[in-house]
PDB file of C-alpha atoms in Angstrom:
ATOM      1  CA  MET I   1     152.477  89.917  88.124  1.00 58.00           C
ATOM      2  CA  GLU I   2     150.330  87.998  85.641  1.00 77.00           C
ATOM      3  CA  LEU I   3     146.611  88.106  86.326  1.00 83.00           C
ATOM      4  CA  SER I   4     144.449  84.977  86.531  1.00 86.00           C
ATOM      5  CA  ASN I   5     140.905  83.767  87.331  1.00 92.00           C
ATOM      6  CA  PHE I   6     139.089  85.999  84.856  1.00 96.00           C
ATOM      7  CA  TYR I   7     135.475  86.091  85.986  1.00 97.00           C
ATOM      8  CA  THR I   8     133.466  86.773  82.820  1.00 98.00           C
ATOM      9  CA  TYR I   9     130.162  88.664  82.696  1.00 98.00           C
ATOM     10  CA  ALA I  10     129.378  88.952  78.990  1.00 98.00           C
ATOM     11  CA  PHE I  11     130.637  88.904  75.418  1.00 98.00           C
ATOM     12  CA  LEU I  12     130.134  91.812  73.044  1.00 98.00           C
ATOM     13  CA  GLU I  13     131.363  93.162  69.753  1.00 98.00           C
ATOM     14  CA  THR I  14     134.597  95.070  70.353  1.00 98.00           C
ATOM     15  CA  PRO I  15     133.280  98.620  70.846  1.00 96.00           C
ATOM     16  CA  ALA I  16     134.292 101.486  68.585  1.00 93.00           C
ATOM     17  CA  THR I  17     133.603 103.994  71.353  1.00 93.00           C
ATOM     18  CA  VAL I  18     134.497 104.046  75.032  1.00 94.00           C
ATOM     19  CA  LEU I  19     132.021 102.332  77.343  1.00 96.00           C
ATOM     20  CA  GLU I  20     131.398 103.177  80.988  1.00 96.00           C
ATOM     21  CA  LEU I  21     132.655 100.077  82.778  1.00 96.00           C
ATOM     22  CA  PRO I  22     131.164  99.509  86.241  1.00 95.00           C
ATOM     23  CA  VAL I  23     132.642  98.093  89.410  1.00 96.00           C
ATOM     24  CA  GLY I  24     132.167  94.338  89.552  1.00 96.00           C
ATOM     25  CA  ILE I  25     132.203  91.941  92.480  1.00 95.00           C
ATOM     26  CA  GLY I  26     135.289  93.550  93.949  1.00 92.00           C
ATOM     27  CA  VAL I  27     136.992  95.919  91.505  1.00 93.00           C
ATOM     28  CA  SER I  28     136.268  97.626  88.201  1.00 93.00           C
ATOM     29  CA  VAL I  29     135.741  95.344  85.250  1.00 97.00           C
ATOM     30  CA  LEU I  30     137.753  95.522  82.028  1.00 97.00           C
ATOM     31  CA  LEU I  31     137.547  94.413  78.406  1.00 98.00           C
ATOM     32  CA  ILE I  32     139.753  91.771  76.829  1.00 97.00           C
ATOM     33  CA  SER I  33     139.379  91.751  73.046  1.00 97.00           C
ATOM     34  CA  HIS I  34     140.293  89.413  70.209  1.00 97.00           C
ATOM     35  CA  ALA I  35     138.993  88.730  66.692  1.00 96.00           C
ATOM     36  CA  GLY I  36     136.369  91.470  66.916  1.00 97.00           C
ATOM     37  CA  VAL I  37     134.855  90.142  70.151  1.00 98.00           C
ATOM     38  CA  SER I  38     135.380  91.459  73.665  1.00 98.00           C
ATOM     39  CA  ALA I  39     134.866  89.775  77.009  1.00 98.00           C
ATOM     40  CA  LEU I  40     133.805  91.836  80.005  1.00 98.00           C
ATOM     41  CA  VAL I  41     135.907  90.411  82.821  1.00 98.00           C
ATOM     42  CA  GLU I  42     137.051  90.910  86.385  1.00 97.00           C
ATOM     43  CA  PRO I  43     140.420  89.333  87.211  1.00 96.00           C
ATOM     44  CA  GLU I  44     141.397  87.578  90.422  1.00 94.00           C
ATOM     45  CA  VAL I  45     137.913  86.475  91.430  1.00 93.00           C
ATOM     46  CA  SER I  46     137.978  83.265  93.455  1.00 89.00           C
ATOM     47  CA  LEU I  47     134.706  81.405  92.968  1.00 86.00           C
ATOM     48  CA  GLU I  48     135.722  78.883  95.620  1.00 85.00           C
ATOM     49  CA  SER I  49     136.049  81.550  98.308  1.00 85.00           C
ATOM     50  CA  LEU I  50     132.658  83.017  97.331  1.00 86.00           C
ATOM     51  CA  GLN I  51     130.957  79.644  97.596  1.00 85.00           C
ATOM     52  CA  ASN I  52     132.260  79.268 101.142  1.00 86.00           C
ATOM     53  CA  ASP I  53     130.649  82.518 102.297  1.00 89.00           C
ATOM     54  CA  ASP I  54     126.875  82.795 101.812  1.00 91.00           C
ATOM     55  CA  GLU I  55     126.719  86.558 102.300  1.00 93.00           C
ATOM     56  CA  ARG I  56     129.525  87.233  99.821  1.00 92.00           C
ATOM     57  CA  LEU I  57     127.964  84.797  97.366  1.00 94.00           C
ATOM     58  CA  ILE I  58     124.619  86.617  97.450  1.00 95.00           C
ATOM     59  CA  GLN I  59     126.361  89.954  96.927  1.00 96.00           C
ATOM     60  CA  ALA I  60     128.351  88.478  94.045  1.00 95.00           C
ATOM     61  CA  VAL I  61     125.171  87.249  92.333  1.00 96.00           C
ATOM     62  CA  LEU I  62     123.612  90.714  92.687  1.00 97.00           C
ATOM     63  CA  SER I  63     126.783  92.333  91.355  1.00 97.00           C
ATOM     64  CA  HIS I  64     126.786  89.939  88.401  1.00 97.00           C
ATOM     65  CA  ASP I  65     123.266  90.977  87.362  1.00 97.00           C
ATOM     66  CA  ARG I  66     123.958  94.672  87.985  1.00 97.00           C
ATOM     67  CA  VAL I  67     127.098  94.711  85.819  1.00 98.00           C
ATOM     68  CA  ILE I  68     125.309  92.951  82.960  1.00 98.00           C
ATOM     69  CA  CYS I  69     122.354  95.340  83.100  1.00 97.00           C
ATOM     70  CA  GLU I  70     124.616  98.414  83.198  1.00 97.00           C
ATOM     71  CA  LEU I  71     126.493  97.226  80.117  1.00 97.00           C
ATOM     72  CA  PHE I  72     123.267  96.214  78.355  1.00 97.00           C
ATOM     73  CA  ARG I  73     122.030  99.802  78.641  1.00 96.00           C
ATOM     74  CA  GLN I  74     125.028 100.850  76.545  1.00 97.00           C
ATOM     75  CA  THR I  75     125.368  98.152  73.883  1.00 97.00           C
ATOM     76  CA  THR I  76     124.275  94.722  72.665  1.00 97.00           C
ATOM     77  CA  ILE I  77     125.692  91.872  74.743  1.00 98.00           C
ATOM     78  CA  LEU I  78     125.624  88.126  75.260  1.00 98.00           C
ATOM     79  CA  PRO I  79     125.084  87.836  79.021  1.00 98.00           C
ATOM     80  CA  LEU I  80     126.709  84.847  80.724  1.00 97.00           C
ATOM     81  CA  ARG I  81     125.581  82.717  83.634  1.00 95.00           C
ATOM     82  CA  PHE I  82     126.864  83.453  87.099  1.00 96.00           C
ATOM     83  CA  GLY I  83     130.095  81.550  87.711  1.00 94.00           C
ATOM     84  CA  THR I  84     131.589  81.730  84.199  1.00 96.00           C
ATOM     85  CA  SER I  85     135.343  82.047  84.562  1.00 96.00           C
ATOM     86  CA  PHE I  86     138.623  81.480  82.682  1.00 96.00           C
ATOM     87  CA  VAL I  87     141.755  80.483  84.546  1.00 95.00           C
ATOM     88  CA  SER I  88     144.065  82.622  82.420  1.00 95.00           C
ATOM     89  CA  LYS I  89     144.087  85.340  79.783  1.00 95.00           C
ATOM     90  CA  GLU I  90     145.446  82.823  77.282  1.00 96.00           C
ATOM     91  CA  SER I  91     142.518  80.438  77.783  1.00 97.00           C
ATOM     92  CA  LEU I  92     140.092  83.334  77.351  1.00 97.00           C
ATOM     93  CA  LEU I  93     141.779  84.516  74.143  1.00 97.00           C
ATOM     94  CA  THR I  94     141.706  80.971  72.785  1.00 97.00           C
ATOM     95  CA  HIS I  95     137.989  80.784  73.546  1.00 98.00           C
ATOM     96  CA  LEU I  96     137.353  84.083  71.748  1.00 98.00           C
ATOM     97  CA  GLU I  97     139.369  82.932  68.746  1.00 97.00           C
ATOM     98  CA  PHE I  98     137.396  79.709  68.451  1.00 97.00           C
ATOM     99  CA  HIS I  99     133.923  81.232  68.961  1.00 98.00           C
ATOM    100  CA  ALA I 100     134.360  84.715  67.424  1.00 98.00           C
ATOM    101  CA  GLU I 101     132.285  84.079  64.297  1.00 97.00           C
ATOM    102  CA  GLU I 102     129.503  82.401  66.282  1.00 97.00           C
ATOM    103  CA  TYR I 103     129.340  85.214  68.849  1.00 98.00           C
ATOM    104  CA  LEU I 104     129.394  87.988  66.251  1.00 98.00           C
ATOM    105  CA  GLU I 105     126.531  86.390  64.339  1.00 97.00           C
ATOM    106  CA  LYS I 106     124.503  86.052  67.538  1.00 97.00           C
ATOM    107  CA  LEU I 107     125.219  89.662  68.465  1.00 98.00           C
ATOM    108  CA  ARG I 108     123.971  90.772  65.044  1.00 97.00           C
ATOM    109  CA  GLN I 109     120.754  88.836  65.605  1.00 96.00           C
ATOM    110  CA  LEU I 110     120.254  90.451  69.024  1.00 97.00           C
ATOM    111  CA  ASN I 111     121.220  93.972  68.020  1.00 97.00           C
ATOM    112  CA  GLY I 112     118.732  96.506  69.381  1.00 95.00           C
ATOM    113  CA  LYS I 113     116.593  93.841  71.053  1.00 97.00           C
ATOM    114  CA  ALA I 114     115.671  93.109  74.648  1.00 98.00           C
ATOM    115  CA  GLU I 115     114.047  90.306  76.585  1.00 98.00           C
ATOM    116  CA  TYR I 116     110.640  90.849  78.172  1.00 98.00           C
ATOM    117  CA  MET I 117     109.031  88.431  80.603  1.00 98.00           C
ATOM    118  CA  LEU I 118     105.260  88.046  80.338  1.00 98.00           C
ATOM    119  CA  LYS I 119     103.935  86.455  83.510  1.00 97.00           C
ATOM    120  CA  PHE I 120     100.546  84.718  83.791  1.00 97.00           C
ATOM    121  CA  ILE I 121      99.245  84.341  87.349  1.00 96.00           C
ATOM    122  CA  PRO I 122      96.028  82.278  87.621  1.00 94.00           C
ATOM    123  CA  ARG I 123      93.084  84.004  89.245  1.00 93.00           C
ATOM    124  CA  THR I 124      90.922  82.117  91.711  1.00 88.00           C
ATOM    125  CA  LEU I 125      87.156  81.863  91.720  1.00 80.00           C
ATOM    126  CA  ASP I 126      85.445  83.678  94.578  1.00 72.00           C
ATOM    127  CA  GLU I 127      82.569  81.591  95.872  1.00 61.00           C
ATOM    128  CA  PRO I 128      80.398  81.757  98.985  1.00 59.00           C
ATOM    129  CA  VAL I 129      81.238  79.417 101.851  1.00 59.00           C
ATOM    130  CA  ILE I 130      78.946  76.414 102.054  1.00 60.00           C
ATOM    131  CA  THR I 131      78.034  75.280 105.567  1.00 61.00           C
ATOM    132  CA  PRO I 132      76.389  71.979 106.600  1.00 60.00           C
ATOM    133  CA  GLU I 133      73.669  74.018 108.334  1.00 59.00           C
ATOM    134  CA  ALA I 134      72.176  74.653 104.899  1.00 54.00           C
ATOM    135  CA  GLY I 135      70.579  71.210 105.106  1.00 57.00           C
ATOM    136  CA  GLY I 136      71.656  67.723 104.101  1.00 66.00           C
ATOM    137  CA  ARG I 137      70.522  67.455 100.485  1.00 70.00           C
ATOM    138  CA  GLN I 138      70.916  71.160  99.779  1.00 74.00           C
ATOM    139  CA  TYR I 139      74.418  71.064 101.257  1.00 71.00           C
ATOM    140  CA  PHE I 140      75.589  68.257  99.000  1.00 74.00           C
ATOM    141  CA  LEU I 141      73.917  69.761  95.942  1.00 77.00           C
ATOM    142  CA  ALA I 142      75.630  73.074  96.663  1.00 72.00           C
ATOM    143  CA  LYS I 143      78.996  71.315  97.022  1.00 75.00           C
ATOM    144  CA  LYS I 144      78.443  69.492  93.735  1.00 80.00           C
ATOM    145  CA  GLN I 145      77.494  72.739  92.012  1.00 81.00           C
ATOM    146  CA  ARG I 146      80.570  74.507  93.389  1.00 80.00           C
ATOM    147  CA  TYR I 147      82.818  71.690  92.211  1.00 83.00           C
ATOM    148  CA  GLN I 148      81.332  71.879  88.711  1.00 86.00           C
ATOM    149  CA  THR I 149      81.695  75.673  88.678  1.00 83.00           C
ATOM    150  CA  GLN I 150      85.350  75.338  89.666  1.00 87.00           C
ATOM    151  CA  GLN I 151      85.923  72.741  86.963  1.00 91.00           C
ATOM    152  CA  ASP I 152      84.309  74.977  84.340  1.00 90.00           C
ATOM    153  CA  PHE I 153      86.403  77.916  85.516  1.00 91.00           C
ATOM    154  CA  GLN I 154      89.651  75.931  85.277  1.00 91.00           C
ATOM    155  CA  ILE I 155      88.761  74.591  81.828  1.00 94.00           C
ATOM    156  CA  ALA I 156      88.078  78.134  80.622  1.00 94.00           C
ATOM    157  CA  GLN I 157      91.302  79.303  82.263  1.00 94.00           C
ATOM    158  CA  THR I 158      93.324  76.648  80.464  1.00 94.00           C
ATOM    159  CA  ALA I 159      91.623  77.506  77.177  1.00 96.00           C
ATOM    160  CA  GLN I 160      92.542  81.177  77.620  1.00 96.00           C
ATOM    161  CA  TRP I 161      96.180  80.235  78.268  1.00 96.00           C
ATOM    162  CA  ASP I 162      96.316  77.986  75.192  1.00 96.00           C
ATOM    163  CA  ARG I 163      94.763  80.700  73.051  1.00 96.00           C
ATOM    164  CA  ALA I 164      97.183  83.324  74.379  1.00 97.00           C
ATOM    165  CA  VAL I 165     100.176  81.069  73.654  1.00 97.00           C
ATOM    166  CA  HIS I 166      98.927  80.536  70.100  1.00 97.00           C
ATOM    167  CA  LEU I 167      98.401  84.251  69.469  1.00 95.00           C
ATOM    168  CA  ILE I 168     101.672  85.367  71.029  1.00 97.00           C
ATOM    169  CA  THR I 169     103.851  82.752  69.334  1.00 97.00           C
ATOM    170  CA  GLN I 170     102.306  83.682  65.990  1.00 96.00           C
ATOM    171  CA  ILE I 171     103.547  87.238  66.506  1.00 96.00           C
ATOM    172  CA  TYR I 172     106.827  86.419  68.240  1.00 97.00           C
ATOM    173  CA  LYS I 173     108.212  83.293  66.605  1.00 95.00           C
ATOM    174  CA  SER I 174     111.184  83.042  68.981  1.00 96.00           C
ATOM    175  CA  ALA I 175     109.034  83.251  72.144  1.00 98.00           C
ATOM    176  CA  ILE I 176     109.974  80.815  74.901  1.00 98.00           C
ATOM    177  CA  VAL I 177     106.921  79.368  76.662  1.00 97.00           C
ATOM    178  CA  VAL I 178     107.168  78.030  80.216  1.00 95.00           C
ATOM    179  CA  GLN I 179     104.023  76.022  80.912  1.00 89.00           C
ATOM    180  CA  PRO I 180     102.048  76.683  84.119  1.00 84.00           C
ATOM    181  CA  GLN I 181     103.833  75.276  87.145  1.00 77.00           C
ATOM    182  CA  GLY I 182     102.317  75.937  90.550  1.00 74.00           C
ATOM    183  CA  GLU I 183     101.321  79.563  90.788  1.00 79.00           C
ATOM    184  CA  GLU I 184     102.312  80.987  87.409  1.00 92.00           C
ATOM    185  CA  ALA I 185     103.282  80.548  83.765  1.00 96.00           C
ATOM    186  CA  ARG I 186     105.743  82.614  81.772  1.00 96.00           C
ATOM    187  CA  ILE I 187     106.458  83.600  78.201  1.00 98.00           C
ATOM    188  CA  TYR I 188     109.809  85.191  77.329  1.00 98.00           C
ATOM    189  CA  LEU I 189     109.729  87.566  74.364  1.00 98.00           C
ATOM    190  CA  LEU I 190     112.609  88.919  72.300  1.00 98.00           C
ATOM    191  CA  VAL I 191     111.493  92.323  71.065  1.00 98.00           C
ATOM    192  CA  SER I 192     113.157  95.228  69.299  1.00 97.00           C
ATOM    193  CA  ARG I 193     113.497  98.132  71.725  1.00 94.00           C
ATOM    194  CA  GLN I 194     111.858 100.473  69.215  1.00 95.00           C
ATOM    195  CA  ASP I 195     108.771  98.221  69.229  1.00 96.00           C
ATOM    196  CA  GLU I 196     108.237  98.568  72.981  1.00 96.00           C
ATOM    197  CA  PRO I 197     105.180 100.876  72.551  1.00 96.00           C
ATOM    198  CA  LEU I 198     103.580  98.250  70.287  1.00 97.00           C
ATOM    199  CA  LEU I 199     104.312  95.549  72.872  1.00 98.00           C
ATOM    200  CA  ALA I 200     102.574  97.675  75.508  1.00 97.00           C
ATOM    201  CA  GLU I 201      99.474  97.888  73.288  1.00 97.00           C
ATOM    202  CA  GLN I 202      99.524  94.153  72.653  1.00 97.00           C
ATOM    203  CA  PHE I 203      99.833  93.524  76.373  1.00 98.00           C
ATOM    204  CA  LEU I 204      96.584  95.435  77.013  1.00 97.00           C
ATOM    205  CA  ALA I 205      94.817  93.311  74.400  1.00 96.00           C
ATOM    206  CA  TRP I 206      96.179  90.099  75.938  1.00 97.00           C
ATOM    207  CA  GLN I 207      94.951  91.231  79.357  1.00 96.00           C
ATOM    208  CA  LYS I 208      91.415  91.672  78.032  1.00 95.00           C
ATOM    209  CA  ALA I 209      91.486  88.264  76.358  1.00 94.00           C
ATOM    210  CA  CYS I 210      92.705  86.529  79.534  1.00 96.00           C
ATOM    211  CA  SER I 211      90.203  87.598  82.180  1.00 94.00           C
ATOM    212  CA  ARG I 212      90.926  84.487  84.262  1.00 95.00           C
ATOM    213  CA  TRP I 213      94.613  85.380  84.557  1.00 96.00           C
ATOM    214  CA  GLU I 214      96.545  88.279  86.002  1.00 96.00           C
ATOM    215  CA  LEU I 215      99.145  89.346  83.439  1.00 98.00           C
ATOM    216  CA  GLN I 216     102.377  91.153  84.278  1.00 97.00           C
ATOM    217  CA  LEU I 217     104.874  92.497  81.729  1.00 98.00           C
ATOM    218  CA  GLY I 218     108.459  92.907  82.914  1.00 97.00           C
ATOM    219  CA  GLU I 219     110.933  95.606  81.969  1.00 96.00           C
ATOM    220  CA  ALA I 220     113.503  95.342  79.180  1.00 97.00           C
ATOM    221  CA  LEU I 221     116.297  92.975  80.223  1.00 97.00           C
ATOM    222  CA  PRO I 222     119.414  91.507  78.631  1.00 97.00           C
ATOM    223  CA  PRO I 223     118.506  88.507  76.424  1.00 96.00           C
ATOM    224  CA  TYR I 224     119.305  85.848  79.030  1.00 95.00           C
ATOM    225  CA  HIS I 225     117.018  83.213  77.476  1.00 95.00           C
ATOM    226  CA  PHE I 226     117.959  83.848  73.839  1.00 95.00           C
ATOM    227  CA  ILE I 227     121.678  83.154  73.668  1.00 89.00           C
TER     228      ILE I 227
END
């Protein structure tokens, strides 16, 4: 029986050594290779049936991320978005043939590197509560003063963010900056795994320079934002 519906997790350079291949959404995944590139796939996955079952869909999304992370711990990969699939082995092989050179070059660029998410969460200004009982004129003067203090705080906060973006993008030219939206801002960094101790030191310096923000540095992840 010929297999079909090849759900695809990632592309990688065809490995010279045996990799530990995890269980995917339903069964163990396998490698299909051509032109020096391999696709990590799971056959007979029906995306339509997953989309009709919320619980199975959530589990499938979690499995997708888990499989990619398990493979990433072993080798350099190009992680794919959830839902990437090829209807047949032939269509997958054709895709690999057409994109082999492009994928191999990208894999060389990403070799030994990981993605780190730097999160900026804005701090709020703690101020005493102003009550009308303080007196008419004093009350309104206090409210005006608080408003000005808040404005000054936000201006300084924005200045710290702009300065941090400038400093970080000077060091990491490929950084992806997501401007503040709602409660947080993010910067995605592509960093060599061997430079992780240096990144940790830089993070401490960035924290000190951004007193009006809470900074959080994520763990090493597959380069989702850099492919």
